[in-house]
XYZ file of C-alpha atoms in Angstrom:
471
model
C 0.000 0.000 0.000
C 2.915 2.325 -0.672
C 1.382 3.965 -3.782
C -1.319 6.584 -3.256
C -4.710 5.924 -4.815
C -6.585 8.451 -6.939
C -9.735 8.259 -4.799
C -10.897 7.255 -1.329
C -14.347 6.578 0.139
C -15.131 6.641 3.854
C -18.377 4.982 4.943
C -19.353 5.978 8.467
C -21.547 3.523 10.370
C -22.700 5.831 13.147
C -22.372 4.188 16.562
C -21.391 0.772 15.189
C -19.338 -1.221 17.712
C -16.452 -3.190 16.278
C -17.506 -6.197 18.341
C -21.025 -6.106 16.871
C -19.862 -5.561 13.278
C -17.469 -8.491 13.365
C -20.090 -10.728 15.024
C -22.793 -9.854 12.482
C -20.310 -10.501 9.683
C -19.184 -13.841 11.142
C -22.713 -15.151 11.690
C -23.832 -14.339 8.140
C -26.160 -11.423 8.846
C -23.837 -9.037 6.966
C -22.186 -11.204 4.286
C -20.899 -8.353 2.099
C -19.233 -6.725 5.098
C -17.785 -10.145 5.946
C -16.206 -10.232 2.513
C -14.710 -6.789 3.014
C -13.324 -7.685 6.436
C -11.551 -10.633 4.855
C -9.875 -8.227 2.405
C -8.455 -5.779 4.957
C -8.023 -4.948 8.600
C -10.698 -3.920 11.110
C -9.105 -2.231 14.119
C -10.579 -0.752 17.267
C -10.951 3.019 17.308
C -11.097 5.200 20.416
C -13.517 8.130 20.459
C -12.599 11.434 22.115
C -14.214 12.470 25.379
C -17.029 13.010 25.774
C -18.091 10.086 23.586
C -20.719 12.171 21.784
C -21.250 12.264 18.010
C -20.666 15.988 17.529
C -17.254 15.851 19.204
C -16.242 12.625 17.453
C -17.207 13.747 13.962
C -15.490 17.121 14.439
C -12.353 15.238 15.474
C -12.691 12.954 12.444
C -13.183 15.882 10.057
C -10.159 17.832 11.274
C -7.698 15.244 12.580
C -7.407 17.394 15.705
C -8.626 17.211 19.298
C -11.377 19.406 20.810
C -8.765 21.722 22.331
C -8.066 22.784 18.756
C -11.319 22.303 16.821
C -13.499 23.678 19.638
C -16.461 21.251 19.636
C -16.793 19.830 23.146
C -20.339 18.488 22.962
C -23.717 18.328 21.239
C -24.590 21.508 23.142
C -22.145 24.119 24.344
C -21.974 27.408 26.166
C -22.614 30.547 24.171
C -19.492 32.550 23.345
C -18.596 35.449 25.559
C -18.518 33.866 28.996
C -22.233 33.466 29.735
C -24.318 30.482 30.825
C -26.480 30.281 27.698
C -26.669 26.950 25.837
C -26.516 26.536 22.057
C -26.017 23.879 19.383
C -22.570 24.351 17.802
C -22.390 23.888 14.040
C -19.908 24.098 11.203
C -19.155 27.837 11.737
C -17.892 26.914 15.222
C -15.299 24.485 13.875
C -11.935 26.173 14.385
C -9.752 23.814 12.337
C -10.082 23.106 8.591
C -12.246 20.071 7.757
C -11.322 17.326 5.321
C -12.720 19.067 2.262
C -10.507 22.117 2.876
C -7.440 19.970 3.433
C -8.202 18.098 0.207
C -8.909 21.305 -1.736
C -5.472 22.677 -0.828
C -4.070 19.721 -2.750
C -6.400 20.355 -5.694
C -8.791 17.515 -4.795
C -12.583 17.586 -4.732
C -14.764 16.129 -1.953
C -18.263 14.682 -1.637
C -19.549 14.824 1.942
C -22.990 13.462 2.734
C -24.663 13.355 6.155
C -21.675 13.943 8.421
C -23.105 15.353 11.691
C -22.057 18.889 12.523
C -21.664 20.115 8.924
C -24.619 22.538 8.857
C -25.019 24.879 7.079
C -23.535 23.220 4.015
C -20.596 25.248 2.688
C -19.596 25.850 -0.919
C -16.527 23.641 -1.374
C -16.139 23.077 -5.105
C -17.518 19.593 -4.465
C -20.777 18.704 -2.725
C -21.884 18.759 0.915
C -25.209 17.544 2.313
C -25.293 18.388 6.000
C -25.950 15.848 8.712
C -27.696 16.182 12.061
C -28.518 18.856 13.305
C -29.777 20.374 10.027
C -33.095 22.221 10.439
C -33.437 23.694 6.927
C -33.196 21.434 3.866
C -32.173 24.261 1.538
C -29.304 25.412 3.760
C -28.225 21.789 4.197
C -27.367 21.226 0.519
C -24.476 22.650 -1.479
C -24.519 23.213 -4.391
C -28.262 24.052 -4.506
C -28.667 22.314 -7.878
C -28.690 19.006 -5.949
C -31.898 19.875 -4.076
C -34.369 18.597 -6.729
C -32.362 15.388 -7.094
C -32.366 14.691 -3.353
C -36.044 15.466 -2.968
C -36.827 13.228 -5.919
C -34.923 10.393 -4.249
C -36.960 10.826 -1.060
C -33.912 11.982 0.888
C -34.413 12.756 4.590
C -32.001 14.791 6.682
C -32.678 12.537 9.678
C -34.933 9.721 10.828
C -38.351 10.725 12.117
C -38.162 9.053 15.534
C -41.773 9.368 16.675
C -43.105 7.298 19.573
C -40.728 4.340 19.560
C -42.179 2.797 22.721
C -45.675 2.650 21.199
C -44.585 1.656 17.703
C -41.095 0.185 17.432
C -41.872 -1.580 14.155
C -43.044 1.687 12.598
C -39.860 3.376 13.844
C -37.794 0.673 12.141
C -39.788 1.197 8.956
C -38.902 4.904 9.040
C -35.243 4.176 9.753
C -35.056 1.746 6.840
C -36.796 4.234 4.535
C -34.266 6.925 5.441
C -31.358 4.497 4.992
C -32.529 3.421 1.526
C -32.891 7.043 0.399
C -29.500 7.988 1.828
C -27.894 5.088 -0.022
C -29.594 6.031 -3.295
C -28.377 9.609 -2.939
C -24.762 8.695 -2.232
C -24.753 6.086 -4.983
C -25.890 8.757 -7.435
C -23.273 11.261 -6.268
C -20.483 8.684 -6.484
C -21.473 7.781 -10.049
C -22.314 11.223 -11.445
C -20.367 13.902 -9.539
C -16.612 14.522 -9.869
C -14.750 13.580 -6.691
C -11.445 12.464 -5.241
C -12.485 12.027 -1.611
C -15.975 10.925 -0.581
C -17.462 10.598 2.901
C -20.918 9.389 3.833
C -22.396 8.559 7.225
C -25.275 6.137 7.811
C -26.787 7.571 10.996
C -29.671 5.111 11.094
C -27.567 2.605 13.039
C -27.107 5.100 15.880
C -30.810 5.973 15.969
C -31.856 2.328 16.147
C -29.276 1.412 18.784
C -30.364 4.206 21.120
C -33.941 2.968 21.260
C -33.674 -0.751 20.494
C -30.284 -1.876 21.798
C -31.852 -4.716 23.788
C -33.438 -6.029 20.603
C -30.022 -5.929 18.894
C -28.254 -7.966 21.565
C -30.941 -10.240 23.045
C -31.846 -13.206 20.785
C -35.012 -13.689 22.823
C -36.300 -10.163 22.220
C -39.487 -10.051 20.065
C -37.799 -7.630 17.641
C -34.446 -9.410 17.417
C -35.147 -10.964 14.023
C -36.417 -7.651 12.721
C -33.096 -6.127 13.766
C -31.324 -8.795 11.736
C -33.347 -7.572 8.745
C -32.258 -4.002 9.503
C -28.606 -5.048 9.585
C -28.991 -6.883 6.283
C -30.164 -3.574 4.833
C -27.085 -1.849 6.274
C -25.025 -4.581 4.610
C -26.851 -3.921 1.325
C -26.127 -0.205 1.634
C -22.409 -0.764 2.130
C -22.350 -3.173 -0.814
C -24.169 -0.703 -3.085
C -21.707 2.084 -2.314
C -18.700 -0.182 -2.801
C -20.127 -1.312 -6.141
C -20.249 2.330 -7.290
C -16.500 2.812 -6.819
C -13.995 3.025 -9.655
C -11.335 0.357 -9.590
C -8.456 1.088 -7.246
C -10.423 3.299 -4.865
C -9.308 3.225 -1.248
C -12.116 2.107 1.063
C -12.563 2.812 4.770
C -15.303 1.931 7.222
C -15.473 3.731 10.551
C -17.739 4.623 13.446
C -17.691 7.653 15.693
C -18.047 5.667 18.946
C -19.116 2.272 20.176
C -22.427 1.312 21.784
C -23.602 -0.551 24.842
C -26.573 -0.973 27.174
C -28.026 1.986 29.039
C -29.321 0.128 32.067
C -29.268 3.219 34.286
C -29.598 6.938 33.529
C -27.655 9.045 36.042
C -28.104 12.834 36.124
C -25.008 14.706 37.206
C -26.712 18.032 37.944
C -29.074 16.269 40.340
C -26.076 14.739 42.107
C -24.299 18.117 42.211
C -27.406 19.606 43.857
C -27.617 16.772 46.393
C -23.940 17.223 47.210
C -24.182 20.989 47.654
C -22.122 21.953 44.623
C -25.091 23.358 42.636
C -27.868 25.578 43.957
C -31.269 23.888 44.538
C -33.651 23.605 41.596
C -36.048 26.256 42.915
C -33.174 28.743 43.231
C -31.566 27.808 39.920
C -34.173 26.278 37.575
C -32.129 26.702 34.367
C -28.523 27.374 33.353
C -28.942 31.099 32.730
C -30.122 31.530 36.337
C -26.838 30.221 37.721
C -24.979 32.615 40.025
C -22.463 32.710 42.876
C -24.560 30.291 44.973
C -23.295 27.486 42.755
C -19.803 26.031 42.662
C -20.229 23.682 39.662
C -22.698 22.563 36.984
C -22.819 19.928 34.244
C -23.578 19.886 30.527
C -24.508 16.773 28.560
C -23.381 14.123 28.703
C -20.852 14.368 31.563
C -18.955 17.667 31.386
C -18.501 19.507 34.683
C -17.670 23.213 34.783
C -16.433 25.061 37.850
C -18.111 28.439 38.321
C -14.926 30.487 38.032
C -14.902 34.258 38.399
C -12.423 34.391 35.524
C -14.821 32.602 33.192
C -18.446 33.277 34.165
C -20.357 36.485 34.981
C -21.798 34.944 38.152
C -18.601 33.170 39.062
C -18.110 32.253 42.695
C -14.549 30.927 42.737
C -11.028 32.103 42.236
C -9.044 29.820 39.965
C -7.209 28.357 42.953
C -10.488 27.655 44.773
C -11.949 26.166 41.576
C -8.995 23.805 41.221
C -9.480 22.669 44.817
C -13.208 22.161 44.235
C -12.518 20.183 41.041
C -10.205 17.871 42.986
C -12.859 17.304 45.660
C -15.644 16.697 43.115
C -13.378 14.242 41.305
C -12.674 12.425 44.565
C -16.380 12.185 45.403
C -17.446 11.142 41.891
C -14.875 8.395 41.510
C -16.025 6.891 44.821
C -19.654 6.537 43.668
C -21.321 3.220 42.957
C -24.735 2.543 41.401
C -27.213 -0.162 42.411
C -29.816 0.787 39.792
C -31.965 2.949 42.058
C -29.449 5.247 43.714
C -25.781 6.189 43.723
C -23.431 6.631 46.640
C -20.004 5.674 47.950
C -21.479 2.888 50.110
C -24.122 1.690 47.650
C -24.080 -1.921 46.560
C -23.273 -2.193 42.883
C -20.488 -1.516 40.414
C -18.581 1.777 40.121
C -20.388 4.625 38.390
C -17.410 5.700 36.282
C -14.890 4.047 34.046
C -12.626 7.097 34.277
C -12.622 10.797 35.097
C -10.359 13.316 33.374
C -9.107 16.829 33.981
C -9.263 18.901 30.804
C -5.495 19.054 30.304
C -5.298 15.243 30.450
C -7.415 14.765 27.305
C -7.261 18.086 25.432
C -4.555 20.414 24.229
C -4.483 23.506 22.076
C -5.499 27.159 21.978
C -9.103 26.424 22.998
C -8.231 24.516 26.157
C -9.680 27.333 28.245
C -13.080 26.628 26.619
C -13.037 23.039 27.856
C -14.960 21.662 30.829
C -12.923 21.287 34.010
C -13.807 17.592 34.370
C -15.092 15.006 31.884
C -16.456 11.677 33.092
C -16.500 8.419 31.122
C -19.276 6.155 32.461
C -18.880 2.530 33.448
C -20.575 -0.085 31.221
C -24.357 0.039 31.522
C -24.420 3.647 32.730
C -25.600 6.635 30.715
C -24.530 9.933 32.262
C -26.744 12.932 31.567
C -26.425 16.654 32.128
C -30.134 17.486 32.134
C -31.049 20.517 34.188
C -34.570 19.737 35.439
C -35.702 17.177 37.988
C -34.227 16.123 41.292
C -33.929 12.330 40.972
C -30.351 11.274 40.363
C -31.151 7.839 38.876
C -34.044 7.737 36.405
C -35.610 5.511 33.777
C -35.712 6.428 30.113
C -37.005 5.113 26.797
C -33.400 4.804 25.608
C -31.934 1.312 26.015
C -28.526 1.975 24.419
C -25.773 4.521 24.931
C -22.448 5.546 23.421
C -19.167 4.034 24.548
C -15.759 5.559 24.063
C -14.215 2.196 23.269
C -15.090 -0.392 20.616
C -15.488 1.941 17.632
C -14.505 0.778 14.120
C -11.650 1.682 11.797
C -11.369 -0.558 8.737
C -9.163 -0.185 5.667
C -9.475 -2.441 2.647
C -6.154 -3.947 1.678
C -4.447 -3.194 5.001
C -2.223 -6.002 6.211
C -3.034 -7.762 9.481
C -1.031 -6.590 12.479
C 2.216 -8.220 13.388
C 2.027 -10.627 16.339
C 1.598 -8.791 19.613
C 0.700 -5.448 18.003
C -3.119 -5.545 17.934
C -4.135 -4.651 21.484
C -4.222 -0.850 21.601
C -6.932 1.065 19.710
C -6.193 3.875 17.308
C -7.284 7.412 18.122
C -10.019 9.317 16.284
C -7.429 11.951 15.340
C -5.644 9.279 13.270
C -8.525 8.850 10.807
C -8.218 12.063 8.770
C -4.452 11.761 8.234
C -4.889 8.092 7.308
C -7.589 8.809 4.744
C -5.755 11.781 3.281
C -2.450 9.911 3.090
C -4.177 7.147 1.149
C -4.662 9.614 -1.732
C -1.265 11.232 -1.352
C -2.120 14.201 0.886
C -0.069 14.774 4.059
C -1.050 18.071 5.672
C 1.147 19.417 8.407
C 0.006 20.035 11.938
C -2.660 17.394 12.541
C -2.789 15.676 15.914
C -3.043 12.173 14.474
C -0.817 10.199 12.107
C -1.476 7.771 9.244
C -2.194 4.228 10.443
C -3.353 0.883 9.022
C -0.533 0.798 6.506
C 2.202 -1.780 6.369
C 4.308 -0.011 9.014
C 2.004 0.821 11.915
C 3.256 2.352 15.121
C 3.368 -0.007 18.112
C 0.258 0.016 20.308
C 0.501 2.884 22.781
C 3.840 3.980 21.337
C 4.795 7.320 19.807
C 4.021 7.904 16.131
C 6.730 6.912 13.712
C 8.192 9.727 11.582
C 5.985 10.280 8.552
C 8.750 9.581 6.038
C 9.219 6.076 7.432
C 5.542 5.083 7.341
C 4.091 3.235 4.403
C 0.696 4.156 3.127
């Protein structure tokens, strides 16, 4: 794989765990994917923290960490130091995305349904924005593609509806959206000029959130229907691969893994119980926060200290905030969950898999925009940053949640790892440089490095110099 290809396609399977993909392939549910896996290497990929789609896809698009690209979550604080909450979009991305990096090398990109790419920019290629994209017209560039997409029945996202009352109807809608998305990308691959193409099938993520038990439990009434859904995903991958010119590089990836959400734990409720956040009647929403509060959380598990240097109602000097962060970290890491409550003496497994200070997981000029603490939940736990309500442990219609581990990075034609070199996962920042290097583009300054060639770096080791790595 030392010669660069003319083209590369990345197929994103949103939320697909590597363990599930390989199992479905091995058991015959996804036979075309099984054939691809036999032709290349499927490695584990590690999502950034928090393990949320917006942060992962921004990291994928830029090859940089949130401390540089600036997207720390699905929602974020409004600029200027206030407590307001907003949905960050493409204008908030502070590092150049893949299509800009490719354009600098004179290459044209197709980008369909990558979350966080709204509003669709003019790139010289084509962009169809992914979730969140409220306006169809602003989600499509160039505008000439609008009639085509509408004629194909294209949907910007799955209409979720009442999944609990009608799971079969929800699956029908997900499959309809997936078929239309596949038709659209197939058409673009065959009829638009491109060198780099990226498409994301978000229907997997939507289904896993609501029907994870049906995916994993053979005794579930909808388990066989989920096998049908995965056969359709297999068909979609096969259709896109069939549209490729000979010699095209092919990658499969996911933005995070998935697992059960047995318990929903609300961090703001715990912060209130523990005295770190003012009571709900005194502080019913984020913009009411003031000096009575020491800390607050944003989804899914980002904790901010109420610093005077950062917030208009700040209560803490930076030194006091650092001390408070250390105490909150100590208390959080001691918590256990028995399914109905959390506490240091509660029967049950630990609440967290890990807890990180910002500087441990982020670096760059936007580090001061980061949360002070970011928690990674233990298996079976979904951490939430919801503001309302007082119960710390709650039930929810969601049965599946994101995991930082067990994401997918596959490259067709990549050699299997050498003995003893397969344990450590690759980082999400490695994906962009790997994809770009496959078509001969090596931009300077990315956080990741090309991987899945014939000369991979050792697991957990430092990147090899670029001029010694084979593509």
